[in-house]
Amino acid sequence: MIHLSQAAASEIGRIQSKQPNVLFRLAVKPGGCSGFFYDTSFDKAIKVGDQVFNLDEIQVVIDAASLNYLTGLRVDYSEDLMGGGFRFQNPQAIATCGCGNSFSTTSQ
C-alpha cells in the first residue's frame, strides 16, 4: 500500500484542478545516484498492467514493474527555499541519495 500525506494529496489535487481528467502516475526508473529514482507525472490514460489505487480521493497509477519497489512508500509534499517538491520515505530503501529522489534496495 502507498500512503499520501495530506500535503501531497492537496498538491496533487491542486495540479489536477488545473489539468482536468489527468491521473497521478508514480513510477520507479533506473538511474540516479543510488540505482533507482522516483518519477512522478500526470497521465490521461491507464495502460495495460497498471494498477490504480484510490488514496485520499486521489487516483494513483503505478505500473507493474514499479509496484514491487513502492510497497509501504510514504509520499509527502513540502516547500523550502529551493521550491516545492514531493518527498519519499521508502521502507524498502537500504540507501538514499542526498537529493531524496534516488534510492537502492536489496532486490536490485
mmCIF file with all atom_site columns, N, CA and C in Angstrom, residues 6-7 10-11 30 39:
data_model
loop_
_atom_site.group_PDB
_atom_site.id
_atom_site.type_symbol
_atom_site.label_atom_id
_atom_site.label_alt_id
_atom_site.label_comp_id
_atom_site.label_asym_id
_atom_site.label_entity_id
_atom_site.label_seq_id
_atom_site.pdbx_PDB_ins_code
_atom_site.Cartn_x
_atom_site.Cartn_y
_atom_site.Cartn_z
_atom_site.occupancy
_atom_site.B_iso_or_equiv
_atom_site.pdbx_formal_charge
_atom_site.auth_seq_id
_atom_site.auth_comp_id
_atom_site.auth_asym_id
_atom_site.auth_atom_id
_atom_site.pdbx_PDB_model_num
ATOM 1  N N  . GLN A 1 6  ? -1.371 14.488 3.765   1.00 0.00 ? 6  GLN A N  1
ATOM 2  C CA . GLN A 1 6  ? -2.394 15.474 3.401   1.00 0.00 ? 6  GLN A CA 1
ATOM 3  C C  . GLN A 1 6  ? -1.799 16.531 2.475   1.00 0.00 ? 6  GLN A C  1
ATOM 4  N N  . ALA A 1 7  ? -0.549 16.922 2.719   1.00 0.00 ? 7  ALA A N  1
ATOM 5  C CA . ALA A 1 7  ? 0.110  17.924 1.872   1.00 0.00 ? 7  ALA A CA 1
ATOM 6  C C  . ALA A 1 7  ? 0.293  17.397 0.444   1.00 0.00 ? 7  ALA A C  1
ATOM 7  N N  . SER A 1 10 ? -3.111 17.264 -1.274  1.00 0.00 ? 10 SER A N  1
ATOM 8  C CA . SER A 1 10 ? -3.544 18.625 -1.619  1.00 0.00 ? 10 SER A CA 1
ATOM 9  C C  . SER A 1 10 ? -2.829 19.142 -2.855  1.00 0.00 ? 10 SER A C  1
ATOM 10 N N  . GLU A 1 11 ? -1.519 18.898 -2.941  1.00 0.00 ? 11 GLU A N  1
ATOM 11 C CA . GLU A 1 11 ? -0.749 19.366 -4.099  1.00 0.00 ? 11 GLU A CA 1
ATOM 12 C C  . GLU A 1 11 ? -1.178 18.638 -5.367  1.00 0.00 ? 11 GLU A C  1
ATOM 13 N N  . PRO A 1 30 ? 15.267 3.186  -13.525 1.00 0.00 ? 30 PRO A N  1
ATOM 14 C CA . PRO A 1 30 ? 16.691 3.022  -13.238 1.00 0.00 ? 30 PRO A CA 1
ATOM 15 C C  . PRO A 1 30 ? 17.428 4.334  -13.450 1.00 0.00 ? 30 PRO A C  1
ATOM 16 N N  . ASP A 1 39 ? 9.760  8.717  -10.170 1.00 0.00 ? 39 ASP A N  1
ATOM 17 C CA . ASP A 1 39 ? 9.298  9.558  -11.264 1.00 0.00 ? 39 ASP A CA 1
ATOM 18 C C  . ASP A 1 39 ? 7.815  9.822  -11.061 1.00 0.00 ? 39 ASP A C  1
#
